[in-house]
Amino acid sequence: EAEAARAGAEAAARSAREQAEGACQRARAQLREAERALETARRDSARVGAELAAANQFLRSHQGAPGDARALADELTVAPGFELAVAAALDGRLGAALLEDRQAAVELLDRAGRDGGRVLLVHDLAERAHERAHEPVHEPAQPPAPGAVRLRERIAGSGRAAALAGRLLDDAWVVDDLLDLPADFCGVAVTRSGRVYAGRIGELRQAAKVGEERVLAERNRRDQLIGASERAAAAEHAAHGAVEAAAAGVAEAEASRERAIAAHRAAVESCDEAAEQHRRLEAAIDRRRQAPDDGPGLDRRARIRAQLSAEQGQLERAQRERHQRQSRIREIEAEIARAEPLVAVIDALLKALADAAEAIAVCLAGFEAELSRDREAGELVAAQLRTCAQEEASIQLRLHAAGEALTTAEVSSQRARDQETEAVQALTALAQQLGLEPEAAVEALAEERRQELRARLERLARRREQLGPVNPLAQEQYAEAVAHVELLESQRHDLEAALRELAGLIRDTDRQIRETFEQTFALAARNFEELAARVFPGGGGQLRLVAETDPRAPVIGAQSGSVLGAGGAEPGAEPGIEPDGAEDASGGEELLGIEIEITRAGKAMKRLSLLSGGEKAMTALAFLFAVFLARPCPFYIMDEVEAALDDINISRFLDLLDTYSDRAQFIVVTHQKRTMEAADSLYGVSMGADGISKVVSRRLPVREVAA
């Protein structure tokens, strides 16, 4: 019975341990599945959030009605698929502003300037609607074509926007094909692709995709994305709960497994102790039974029993090891059975790799042979080129020598011809002076006359030598020089005209730069005064241009304020902003920079260094927001700008972000909890237990943002 109880306890403990290990494996599989579902839900949530952010960014960046007025498209909702048809039928009126009276419309169009604009008067529409209310009600017209629907039935929105769109689309129909319209159709028919037919005037046009229909489509898409984002957030929350539940199940299964292992070990130890106790009892019984036989063989029997007990213990251990080896053999056989089908695939892959290696070796040998042949051909061509170059050099030398000889011969020939011409001219002139014919004399001259002529010739020769050699190409060179001078003169005139145009362009550019700077500075200064009064309640501030002759150029300001100026800053003061090439609008002097003056309520400061870190940060934020409002951008990045601010100033900073969040997107790097609570979306970097960092994101609901 004791042996049977021991075997049963060991089997029960082993079975409980195996069940616990199986439950632990199943719990881990469920945890992995839940983590994969959570990651999928997070990706879906991030994707939907990115698409929603893109839609919101497009709607915010879309240029609406002139003068920041509410456009018709802002208050109108169109059924999906009819956006382009509505935009084509309204013919550009989706971007028109909605105003109450004509005076406001005229002022708005005056402010629009050369960009132009369009305004729809809601007041006139209300009066016309009131007049039409007293008219007799007509039955709706029959569809002009099979499947045609009224376009105004596919729109919705606020009261005035829906009434106005219905008025504009009173006789507009959506048809599948314009060719199905009857010949006497007098209304407006439009297809979903944007092709419009005005039967009253017989006009057929194709509307271009200019962005107005995309505004309507993006608004519909944003509504769908909001619902999808909520569903993705709910799915992510549910997946997170499932992960937590699966993790709890894994922890519980691990604990059960540890308990089962401990119980199994305790059962094994208890069985070993029971077996040992059983052996001791049997030995005692044997000794008592064999007590009468106590004699010389007692020691030998004791030794044999001890050896038998030891052999039994070794046999039990060997049986346990044999069971373990059998289980391991079964596992190895299962792994071998799973790996056998892969042997053929691996052999095929090895064979394919060997064939590929042989093919690569063959191609490499061919390439090396071709490369060797190309190198030999290249060396042969290089030698031929060197030989040709040497021959060309020798030919050039001979050609140069022949050219010099030809030039010398031409100069000598021209000189001889000139001498002959001069001699003939001298003979002719001498014959005219003497009244004789220019012919050779019959009689020789007298010796005195000959000596006189010879002396005269010598004098003329010396004079000619003093004049130097005659250049036979001087006339051609003179003509070339004259043409070159004329070309240079025309180029000089062109350069002078270009310089005049460039000077005018520089003046226009300088004037444009000055005007743009003055406009931007005026807007920034006005915005800074408002923002300074807002961030410093009871105080104020202003921006001022500082010229070279301004005695207030240093950073030490008036008795009632702190100054952030240009050059000459005190130690510890922050440098000012110095615009390059900026000129004073009144005197044309070079500007040193922009001076920032801050007056705080109930305080007097002379130096910027006496301001606290939070006051300096608020001054810088007021200046930056003033520049943002003067020259807006789609988004701004701020890196821990509120690190030195207290709770009150953080509230003011968050109020600024909330005020101007409809004009731009603000990306703020922060460690402040209040700034995180005011955000629409949060992105953070977290490091897990494995030492790998990952980015986590969360889109806060609207109620949390409002709270």
XYZ file of C-alpha atoms in Angstrom:
707
model
C 0.000 0.000 0.000
C 2.829 2.409 0.853
C 4.445 1.673 -2.542
C 1.161 2.196 -4.380
C 0.525 5.451 -2.490
C 4.037 6.663 -3.367
C 3.594 5.877 -7.065
C 0.161 7.565 -7.109
C 1.465 10.706 -5.403
C 4.369 10.981 -7.838
C 2.080 10.475 -10.872
C -0.417 13.045 -9.577
C 2.375 15.589 -8.963
C 3.820 14.998 -12.435
C 0.375 15.344 -14.033
C -0.306 18.582 -12.134
C 3.074 19.962 -13.237
C 2.424 19.090 -16.892
C -1.028 20.684 -16.761
C 0.434 23.824 -15.160
C 3.117 24.045 -17.848
C 0.481 23.629 -20.596
C -1.675 26.344 -19.032
C 1.388 28.615 -18.825
C 2.163 28.052 -22.519
C -1.443 28.783 -23.491
C -1.442 31.954 -21.365
C 1.776 33.125 -23.022
C 0.294 32.477 -26.466
C -2.796 34.491 -25.488
C -0.513 37.305 -24.246
C 1.402 37.364 -27.533
C -1.852 37.412 -29.489
C -3.180 40.262 -27.309
C 0.070 42.226 -27.773
C -0.162 41.776 -31.555
C -3.783 42.951 -31.450
C -2.733 45.956 -29.333
C 0.059 46.862 -31.763
C -2.358 46.554 -34.700
C -4.860 48.789 -32.878
C -2.112 51.332 -32.158
C -1.036 51.392 -35.799
C -4.634 51.828 -36.932
C -5.122 54.618 -34.379
C -1.910 56.350 -35.460
C -2.826 56.021 -39.139
C -6.330 57.412 -38.578
C -4.858 60.195 -36.420
C -2.339 61.110 -39.125
C -5.047 61.176 -41.799
C -7.267 63.295 -39.532
C -4.391 65.694 -38.822
C -3.679 65.968 -42.557
C -7.356 66.715 -43.236
C -7.460 69.340 -40.456
C -4.207 70.880 -41.707
C -5.575 71.081 -45.241
C -8.826 72.673 -44.044
C -6.894 75.186 -41.906
C -4.442 76.058 -44.685
C -7.126 76.351 -47.371
C -7.576 79.939 -48.442
C -11.183 80.880 -47.736
C -13.119 84.033 -48.362
C -11.303 87.395 -48.568
C -10.755 89.316 -45.334
C -10.954 86.163 -43.146
C -14.758 86.144 -43.496
C -16.815 82.955 -43.330
C -17.119 81.391 -46.772
C -20.101 79.509 -48.146
C -18.056 76.271 -48.158
C -17.357 76.672 -44.409
C -21.068 76.429 -43.538
C -22.120 73.863 -46.136
C -22.198 70.064 -46.022
C -22.433 68.029 -49.232
C -23.288 64.372 -49.611
C -20.220 62.233 -50.451
C -19.632 61.911 -54.193
C -21.408 65.187 -55.070
C -18.574 67.591 -54.096
C -17.291 68.239 -57.624
C -20.862 68.542 -58.972
C -21.739 71.208 -56.357
C -18.487 73.107 -57.002
C -19.102 73.036 -60.768
C -22.751 74.153 -60.452
C -21.917 77.037 -58.063
C -19.079 78.113 -60.428
C -16.642 79.534 -57.862
C -19.216 80.688 -55.292
C -18.048 78.182 -52.663
C -15.247 80.563 -51.712
C -17.543 83.604 -51.551
C -17.914 85.425 -48.218
C -21.287 85.562 -46.431
C -22.163 89.075 -45.216
C -25.307 90.862 -44.081
C -25.279 94.169 -45.992
C -23.688 95.739 -49.049
C -21.630 98.283 -47.116
C -19.696 95.533 -45.358
C -19.305 93.705 -48.676
C -17.877 96.833 -50.365
C -15.384 97.361 -47.519
C -14.338 93.710 -47.652
C -13.717 93.855 -51.419
C -11.743 97.098 -51.001
C -9.469 95.359 -48.506
C -9.051 92.394 -50.858
C -7.195 94.674 -53.331
C -6.020 93.273 -56.618
C -6.603 89.675 -55.469
C -10.337 90.331 -55.840
C -13.070 88.311 -54.242
C -16.766 87.469 -54.184
C -19.457 88.203 -51.559
C -22.958 86.776 -51.142
C -25.415 89.053 -49.278
C -27.481 87.045 -46.828
C -29.777 90.012 -46.058
C -30.845 90.351 -49.704
C -31.364 86.607 -49.796
C -33.657 86.809 -46.734
C -35.722 89.596 -48.352
C -36.071 87.610 -51.564
C -37.048 84.528 -49.609
C -39.678 86.613 -47.783
C -41.024 87.877 -51.101
C -41.117 84.370 -52.534
C -43.014 83.168 -49.471
C -46.070 85.124 -50.708
C -45.832 83.705 -54.204
C -47.934 80.670 -55.160
C -46.244 77.358 -54.526
C -45.370 75.412 -57.672
C -45.046 71.711 -57.869
C -41.452 70.485 -58.288
C -40.418 69.948 -61.882
C -40.148 66.488 -63.321
C -36.619 64.999 -63.648
C -35.192 65.993 -67.021
C -33.565 62.574 -67.499
C -33.899 59.075 -66.007
C -32.150 58.864 -62.668
C -31.744 62.660 -62.327
C -31.874 64.117 -58.798
C -32.048 67.673 -57.527
C -28.648 68.940 -56.512
C -30.030 71.054 -53.642
C -31.343 67.853 -52.004
C -27.713 66.675 -51.637
C -26.575 69.650 -49.522
C -27.079 70.622 -45.903
C -25.698 73.137 -43.438
C -26.615 76.158 -41.359
C -29.885 77.973 -42.069
C -28.515 80.789 -44.139
C -25.934 78.642 -45.982
C -28.483 75.936 -46.870
C -31.074 78.532 -47.949
C -28.493 80.374 -50.048
C -27.186 77.190 -51.697
C -30.757 76.028 -52.335
C -31.523 79.377 -53.972
C -28.427 79.118 -56.193
C -29.124 75.476 -57.075
C -32.900 75.792 -57.478
C -32.914 74.561 -61.094
C -29.774 72.360 -60.937
C -30.030 68.605 -61.574
C -27.464 65.815 -61.280
C -27.602 63.456 -64.274
C -25.527 60.505 -65.383
C -25.098 61.636 -68.985
C -25.771 65.065 -70.525
C -26.786 63.404 -73.797
C -29.940 62.101 -72.106
C -31.325 65.637 -71.613
C -34.293 66.714 -73.754
C -33.822 69.405 -76.387
C -36.073 71.929 -74.570
C -34.210 71.664 -71.224
C -33.730 75.188 -69.790
C -32.227 74.447 -66.380
C -28.725 73.502 -65.270
C -27.531 69.897 -65.506
C -24.259 68.662 -64.039
C -22.538 65.302 -63.809
C -20.570 64.013 -60.852
C -17.386 64.462 -62.902
C -17.944 68.260 -63.038
C -19.349 68.699 -66.564
C -22.080 71.382 -66.612
C -24.735 72.210 -69.199
C -26.704 75.468 -68.898
C -29.752 74.963 -71.091
C -30.962 78.566 -70.814
C -27.852 79.980 -72.510
C -26.729 76.799 -74.278
C -23.351 76.629 -72.493
C -21.387 73.429 -71.902
C -18.262 73.557 -69.750
C -15.981 71.313 -67.730
C -15.187 72.531 -64.211
C -11.521 72.389 -63.218
C -10.456 70.826 -59.949
C -9.243 73.941 -58.111
C -9.544 72.753 -54.508
C -13.063 73.895 -53.548
C -14.524 70.448 -54.050
C -11.643 69.000 -52.082
C -12.570 71.254 -49.129
C -16.046 69.709 -49.115
C -14.641 66.208 -49.567
C -12.043 66.718 -46.836
C -14.731 67.980 -44.458
C -16.810 64.832 -45.100
C -13.674 62.756 -44.793
C -12.790 64.488 -41.518
C -16.187 63.549 -40.045
C -15.623 59.953 -41.080
C -12.081 60.012 -39.691
C -13.318 61.386 -36.362
C -15.641 58.403 -36.005
C -12.880 56.057 -37.158
C -10.485 57.669 -34.671
C -12.961 57.134 -31.846
C -13.455 53.526 -32.887
C -9.671 53.034 -33.165
C -9.201 54.544 -29.695
C -11.887 52.245 -28.301
C -10.269 49.274 -30.028
C -6.861 50.290 -28.668
C -8.340 50.617 -25.171
C -9.994 47.207 -25.481
C -6.770 45.674 -26.803
C -4.855 47.250 -23.935
C -7.349 45.716 -21.490
C -6.962 42.362 -23.213
C -3.160 42.657 -22.918
C -3.459 43.429 -19.216
C -5.861 40.504 -18.726
C -3.541 38.198 -20.683
C -0.552 39.430 -18.645
C -2.481 38.721 -15.453
C -3.343 35.247 -16.793
C 0.334 34.642 -17.615
C 1.352 35.736 -14.123
C -1.283 33.465 -12.566
C -0.248 30.566 -14.821
C 3.418 31.115 -13.902
C 2.494 31.100 -10.223
C 0.461 27.888 -10.688
C 3.364 26.348 -12.581
C 5.816 27.264 -9.831
C 3.450 25.804 -7.238
C 3.033 22.606 -9.273
C 6.833 22.302 -9.670
C 7.302 22.806 -5.931
C 4.577 20.237 -5.215
C 6.200 17.772 -7.632
C 9.587 18.209 -5.996
C 8.043 17.786 -2.534
C 6.224 14.621 -3.716
C 9.486 13.194 -5.126
C 11.324 13.951 -1.901
C 8.454 12.441 0.146
C 8.490 9.311 -2.024
C 12.259 8.979 -1.582
C 11.908 9.360 2.163
C 9.062 6.783 2.216
C 11.125 4.329 0.191
C 14.074 4.780 2.526
C 11.845 4.301 5.566
C 10.373 1.184 3.941
C 13.828 -0.219 3.404
C 14.805 0.466 7.004
C 11.647 -1.242 8.286
C 12.249 -4.288 6.117
C 15.822 -4.456 7.348
C 14.652 -4.261 10.988
C 12.044 -7.026 10.441
C 14.637 -9.214 8.788
C 17.047 -8.669 11.609
C 14.375 -9.589 14.170
C 13.348 -12.709 12.237
C 16.926 -13.791 11.812
C 18.008 -12.977 15.355
C 18.194 -16.721 16.319
C 20.596 -17.145 13.436
C 22.908 -14.498 14.745
C 26.480 -15.806 14.140
C 29.453 -15.594 11.805
C 27.259 -14.744 8.720
C 25.548 -11.775 10.309
C 28.084 -9.236 9.087
C 28.056 -10.664 5.593
C 24.261 -10.536 5.401
C 24.298 -6.922 6.659
C 26.799 -6.009 3.944
C 24.707 -7.781 1.318
C 21.559 -6.014 2.468
C 23.364 -2.660 2.380
C 24.617 -3.417 -1.130
C 21.114 -4.517 -2.118
C 19.660 -1.252 -0.775
C 22.260 0.758 -2.656
C 21.620 -1.203 -5.840
C 17.861 -0.608 -5.472
C 18.467 3.167 -5.114
C 20.696 3.136 -8.185
C 18.040 1.101 -10.027
C 15.374 3.681 -9.196
C 17.599 6.519 -10.279
C 18.416 4.634 -13.461
C 14.701 4.127 -14.129
C 14.036 7.847 -13.665
C 16.918 8.727 -15.972
C 15.637 6.141 -18.480
C 12.187 7.804 -18.469
C 13.783 11.193 -18.968
C 15.919 9.899 -21.841
C 12.885 8.286 -23.465
C 10.932 11.558 -23.300
C 13.951 13.383 -24.742
C 14.240 10.721 -27.482
C 10.591 11.229 -28.391
C 11.141 14.993 -28.600
C 14.226 14.549 -30.788
C 12.341 12.104 -33.046
C 9.528 14.656 -33.408
C 12.056 17.341 -34.316
C 13.704 14.963 -36.820
C 10.289 14.201 -38.364
C 9.623 17.918 -38.718
C 13.069 18.567 -40.211
C 13.074 15.658 -42.712
C 10.846 17.420 -45.305
C 13.300 20.318 -45.260
C 16.271 18.156 -46.247
C 15.183 17.962 -49.892
C 14.613 21.707 -50.020
C 18.033 22.376 -48.468
C 19.684 19.974 -50.942
C 17.957 21.739 -53.829
C 19.093 25.100 -52.499
C 22.669 23.865 -52.105
C 22.615 22.503 -55.648
C 21.212 25.765 -56.995
C 23.868 27.714 -55.079
C 26.583 25.449 -56.491
C 25.240 25.908 -60.057
C 25.085 29.655 -59.487
C 28.670 29.651 -58.184
C 29.833 27.726 -61.278
C 27.972 30.134 -63.584
C 29.454 33.115 -61.730
C 32.941 31.602 -62.024
C 32.450 31.082 -65.793
C 31.168 34.651 -66.228
C 34.055 35.958 -64.108
C 36.600 34.108 -66.247
C 34.980 35.517 -69.407
C 34.978 38.998 -67.947
C 38.644 38.697 -66.936
C 39.572 37.505 -70.452
C 37.669 40.366 -72.065
C 39.269 42.787 -69.589
C 42.742 41.479 -70.480
C 42.002 41.824 -74.216
C 40.640 45.333 -73.687
C 43.756 46.282 -71.707
C 46.035 44.968 -74.483
C 43.985 46.836 -77.116
C 44.087 49.962 -74.939
C 47.877 49.745 -74.579
C 48.247 49.275 -78.387
C 45.991 52.265 -79.080
C 47.908 54.325 -76.488
C 51.225 53.470 -78.224
C 49.749 54.416 -81.610
C 48.441 57.651 -80.140
C 51.864 58.463 -78.700
C 53.474 57.787 -82.117
C 50.870 59.972 -83.843
C 51.421 62.691 -81.277
C 55.178 62.654 -81.958
C 54.570 62.784 -85.722
C 52.069 65.597 -85.238
C 54.613 67.549 -83.157
C 57.312 67.178 -85.844
C 54.829 68.171 -88.593
C 53.776 71.190 -86.550
C 57.447 72.214 -86.197
C 58.029 71.904 -89.960
C 54.775 73.716 -90.696
C 55.760 76.526 -88.317
C 59.175 76.870 -89.968
C 57.603 76.883 -93.457
C 55.074 79.495 -92.313
C 57.836 81.735 -90.998
C 59.781 81.361 -94.253
C 56.677 82.164 -96.291
C 55.984 85.238 -94.166
C 59.597 86.440 -94.656
C 59.330 85.913 -98.429
C 56.020 87.738 -98.618
C 57.442 90.668 -96.647
C 60.526 90.801 -98.934
C 58.365 90.617 -102.062
C 56.031 93.333 -100.794
C 59.047 95.478 -99.888
C 60.475 95.047 -103.426
C 57.133 95.945 -104.970
C 56.923 99.006 -102.740
C 60.437 100.059 -103.739
C 59.567 99.614 -107.382
C 56.387 101.665 -106.939
C 58.272 104.363 -105.065
C 60.953 104.466 -107.768
C 58.338 104.786 -110.527
C 56.534 107.507 -108.574
C 59.797 109.354 -107.920
C 60.725 109.099 -111.593
C 57.315 110.359 -112.636
C 57.407 113.243 -110.138
C 60.959 114.153 -111.193
C 59.978 114.010 -114.868
C 57.011 116.298 -114.211
C 59.218 118.774 -112.368
C 61.755 118.764 -115.210
C 59.075 118.764 -117.885
C 60.393 115.591 -119.397
C 58.914 112.239 -120.181
C 59.444 109.585 -117.523
C 61.872 107.620 -119.725
C 65.479 106.687 -119.473
C 67.873 109.424 -120.611
C 69.804 109.024 -123.785
C 72.892 110.787 -122.516
C 74.585 110.265 -119.230
C 74.392 112.963 -116.593
C 77.299 115.177 -115.793
C 79.574 114.195 -112.991
C 78.544 117.054 -110.739
C 74.871 116.406 -111.327
C 75.463 112.739 -110.594
C 77.277 113.507 -107.362
C 74.484 115.863 -106.326
C 71.819 113.251 -107.007
C 73.894 110.597 -105.236
C 74.202 112.788 -102.115
C 70.485 113.482 -102.229
C 69.778 109.754 -102.480
C 72.013 109.085 -99.491
C 70.164 111.711 -97.465
C 66.830 110.195 -98.426
C 68.130 106.708 -97.569
C 69.279 107.871 -94.135
C 65.896 109.503 -93.607
C 64.131 106.324 -94.627
C 66.292 104.287 -92.240
C 65.368 106.703 -89.456
C 61.683 106.093 -90.239
C 62.163 102.341 -89.738
C 60.941 99.355 -91.738
C 57.656 99.606 -93.671
C 54.791 97.354 -92.500
C 52.959 96.107 -95.577
C 49.999 94.874 -93.432
C 49.541 98.193 -91.624
C 46.415 99.132 -93.635
C 44.635 95.895 -92.802
C 45.676 96.185 -89.133
C 44.391 99.720 -89.055
C 41.005 98.606 -90.434
C 40.832 95.824 -87.845
C 41.724 98.263 -85.063
C 38.998 100.670 -86.190
C 36.420 97.857 -86.253
C 37.529 96.734 -82.770
C 37.235 100.291 -81.460
C 33.713 100.554 -82.919
C 32.781 97.196 -81.289
C 34.140 98.384 -77.943
C 32.205 101.621 -78.295
C 28.930 99.743 -78.896
C 29.682 97.460 -75.958
C 30.384 100.493 -73.789
C 27.003 101.984 -74.749
C 25.311 98.625 -73.931
C 27.116 98.423 -70.578
C 26.138 101.991 -69.698
C 22.477 101.227 -70.512
C 22.670 97.983 -68.482
C 24.251 99.867 -65.572
C 21.456 102.410 -65.668
C 18.830 99.633 -65.686
C 20.689 97.819 -62.873
C 20.843 101.014 -60.814
C 17.106 101.506 -61.283
C 16.486 97.859 -60.325
C 18.665 98.291 -57.223
C 16.735 101.401 -56.255
C 13.419 99.596 -56.758
C 14.692 96.599 -54.782
C 15.932 98.807 -51.951
C 12.631 100.633 -51.893
C 10.701 97.371 -51.894
C 12.922 96.005 -49.096
C 12.444 99.177 -47.092
C 8.681 99.192 -47.621
C 8.400 95.480 -46.757
C 10.537 95.949 -43.665
C 8.524 98.983 -42.571
C 5.238 97.128 -43.069
C 6.495 94.044 -41.217
C 7.964 96.157 -38.432
C 4.740 98.165 -38.086
C 2.682 94.963 -37.826
C 5.161 93.373 -35.396
C 5.309 96.534 -33.261
C 1.523 96.760 -33.049
C 1.251 93.050 -32.225
C 4.033 93.356 -29.624
C 2.237 96.179 -27.815
C -0.901 94.018 -27.535
C 1.016 90.888 -26.503
C 3.234 92.756 -23.997
C 0.157 94.159 -22.278
C -1.260 90.630 -22.292
C 1.776 88.785 -20.840
C 2.565 91.623 -18.379
C -0.845 92.698 -16.993
C -0.740 96.332 -15.933
C 2.457 96.894 -17.908
C 3.286 97.305 -21.557
C 5.999 97.286 -24.181
C 6.956 98.608 -27.559
C 9.411 98.033 -30.418
C 11.535 100.923 -31.670
C 14.072 101.238 -34.497
C 17.488 102.444 -33.306
C 19.583 104.586 -35.700
C 23.298 105.369 -35.500
C 22.677 108.928 -34.282
C 20.063 107.855 -31.721
C 21.365 108.715 -28.230
C 19.267 105.836 -26.782
C 21.130 103.131 -28.655
C 22.666 101.460 -25.527
C 20.678 98.812 -23.716
C 20.112 101.063 -20.645
C 16.573 102.355 -21.079
C 14.277 104.832 -19.376
C 13.588 104.856 -15.660
C 10.309 102.980 -16.028
C 11.245 100.099 -18.283
C 13.742 97.440 -19.297
C 15.291 97.626 -22.755
C 16.482 94.875 -25.074
C 18.572 96.781 -27.607
C 21.326 96.476 -30.198
C 25.070 97.157 -29.794
C 26.703 98.085 -26.494
C 24.932 95.436 -24.393
C 25.807 95.048 -20.752
C 27.364 91.747 -19.588
C 24.689 89.093 -19.322
C 22.237 90.959 -21.547
C 20.790 89.273 -24.629
C 21.766 90.701 -28.043
C 19.208 92.542 -30.145
C 18.122 91.870 -33.704
C 20.064 93.830 -36.343
C 18.485 93.864 -39.825
C 21.095 93.963 -42.628
C 21.017 97.131 -44.705
C 17.893 98.493 -42.999
C 17.416 102.289 -43.319
C 15.394 104.682 -41.244
C 12.253 105.719 -43.061
C 12.704 109.404 -42.184
C 16.426 110.173 -42.461
C 17.923 107.328 -44.529
C 20.433 106.448 -41.770
C 21.809 102.986 -41.199
C 19.915 101.169 -38.430
C 21.737 99.500 -35.593
C 18.797 97.235 -34.807
C 15.446 96.983 -33.051
C 15.063 98.051 -29.438
C 12.564 96.240 -27.216
C 11.199 98.218 -24.261
C 9.267 96.483 -21.481
C 7.454 98.326 -18.646
C 6.182 96.147 -15.807
C 3.434 97.129 -13.394
C 4.741 98.767 -10.211
C 8.425 98.129 -11.038
C 11.282 100.145 -12.466
C 14.219 98.516 -14.230
C 17.307 99.976 -15.858
C 19.126 96.888 -17.026
C 17.976 93.745 -18.805
C 20.146 91.632 -16.513
C 17.875 92.561 -13.578
C 14.932 90.755 -15.172
C 14.182 87.245 -13.945
C 14.435 84.230 -16.207
C 10.652 83.967 -16.485
C 10.315 87.662 -17.383
C 13.002 87.316 -20.061
C 11.215 84.219 -21.423
C 7.827 86.027 -21.490
C 9.440 89.024 -23.257
C 10.961 86.702 -25.865
C 7.617 84.875 -26.314
C 5.785 88.179 -26.813
C 8.337 89.229 -29.445
C 8.187 85.839 -31.233
C 4.370 85.795 -31.322
C 4.422 89.378 -32.638
C 6.663 88.271 -35.523
C 4.474 85.145 -36.041
C 1.357 87.280 -36.407
C 3.113 89.679 -38.780
C 4.470 86.896 -41.002
C 2.444 83.738 -40.294
C 3.662 80.234 -41.084
C 1.803 76.881 -41.190
C 3.509 75.541 -38.046
C 6.018 76.516 -35.345
C 8.375 74.429 -33.186
C 9.139 75.512 -29.599
C 11.725 73.692 -27.498
C 11.054 73.996 -23.723
C 10.224 77.711 -23.940
C 8.222 77.542 -20.676
C 10.943 75.829 -18.623
C 11.627 79.012 -16.607
C 7.963 80.013 -16.172
C 5.840 79.720 -13.054
C 2.215 78.518 -13.006
C 0.728 81.961 -13.764
C 3.017 82.591 -16.735
C 2.481 79.039 -17.978
C -1.260 79.776 -17.967
C -0.602 82.934 -20.009
C 1.612 81.009 -22.422
C -1.054 78.296 -22.873
C -3.659 81.015 -23.387
C -1.524 82.388 -26.249
C -1.265 78.933 -27.816
C -5.022 78.376 -27.504
C -5.770 81.822 -28.966
C -3.678 81.344 -32.105
C -4.027 77.573 -32.573
C -6.651 78.133 -35.283
C -4.070 80.007 -37.408
C -1.103 77.651 -37.161
C 0.021 74.355 -35.697
C 2.278 74.523 -32.641
C 4.754 71.712 -31.884
C 6.015 72.137 -28.303
C 8.815 70.115 -26.693
C 8.051 70.242 -22.962
C 8.421 68.594 -19.580
C 5.559 70.585 -18.024
C 2.479 68.527 -17.139
C 0.109 71.471 -17.711
C 1.438 71.998 -21.226
C 0.916 68.289 -21.946
C -2.658 68.474 -20.644
C -3.406 71.386 -23.012
C -2.133 69.541 -26.116
C -4.300 67.923 -28.779
C -1.797 65.084 -29.352
C 1.062 63.725 -27.249
C 4.220 61.972 -28.520
C 6.775 60.583 -26.069
C 9.810 58.318 -26.003
C 9.720 55.394 -23.563
C 12.323 52.736 -22.815
C 11.132 49.229 -22.031
C 12.688 46.512 -19.930
C 14.671 45.307 -22.969
C 16.532 48.641 -23.183
C 14.988 49.571 -26.562
C 13.325 52.955 -26.784
C 10.073 53.414 -28.691
C 7.760 56.286 -29.543
C 4.315 56.310 -27.948
C 1.526 58.642 -29.014
C -1.904 59.552 -27.737
C -4.604 61.825 -29.095
C -6.477 63.497 -26.256
C -10.295 63.668 -26.536
C -11.973 67.046 -26.881
C -13.441 66.884 -23.349
C -9.987 66.408 -21.823
C -8.617 69.348 -23.780
C -11.491 71.532 -22.595
C -10.987 70.415 -19.019
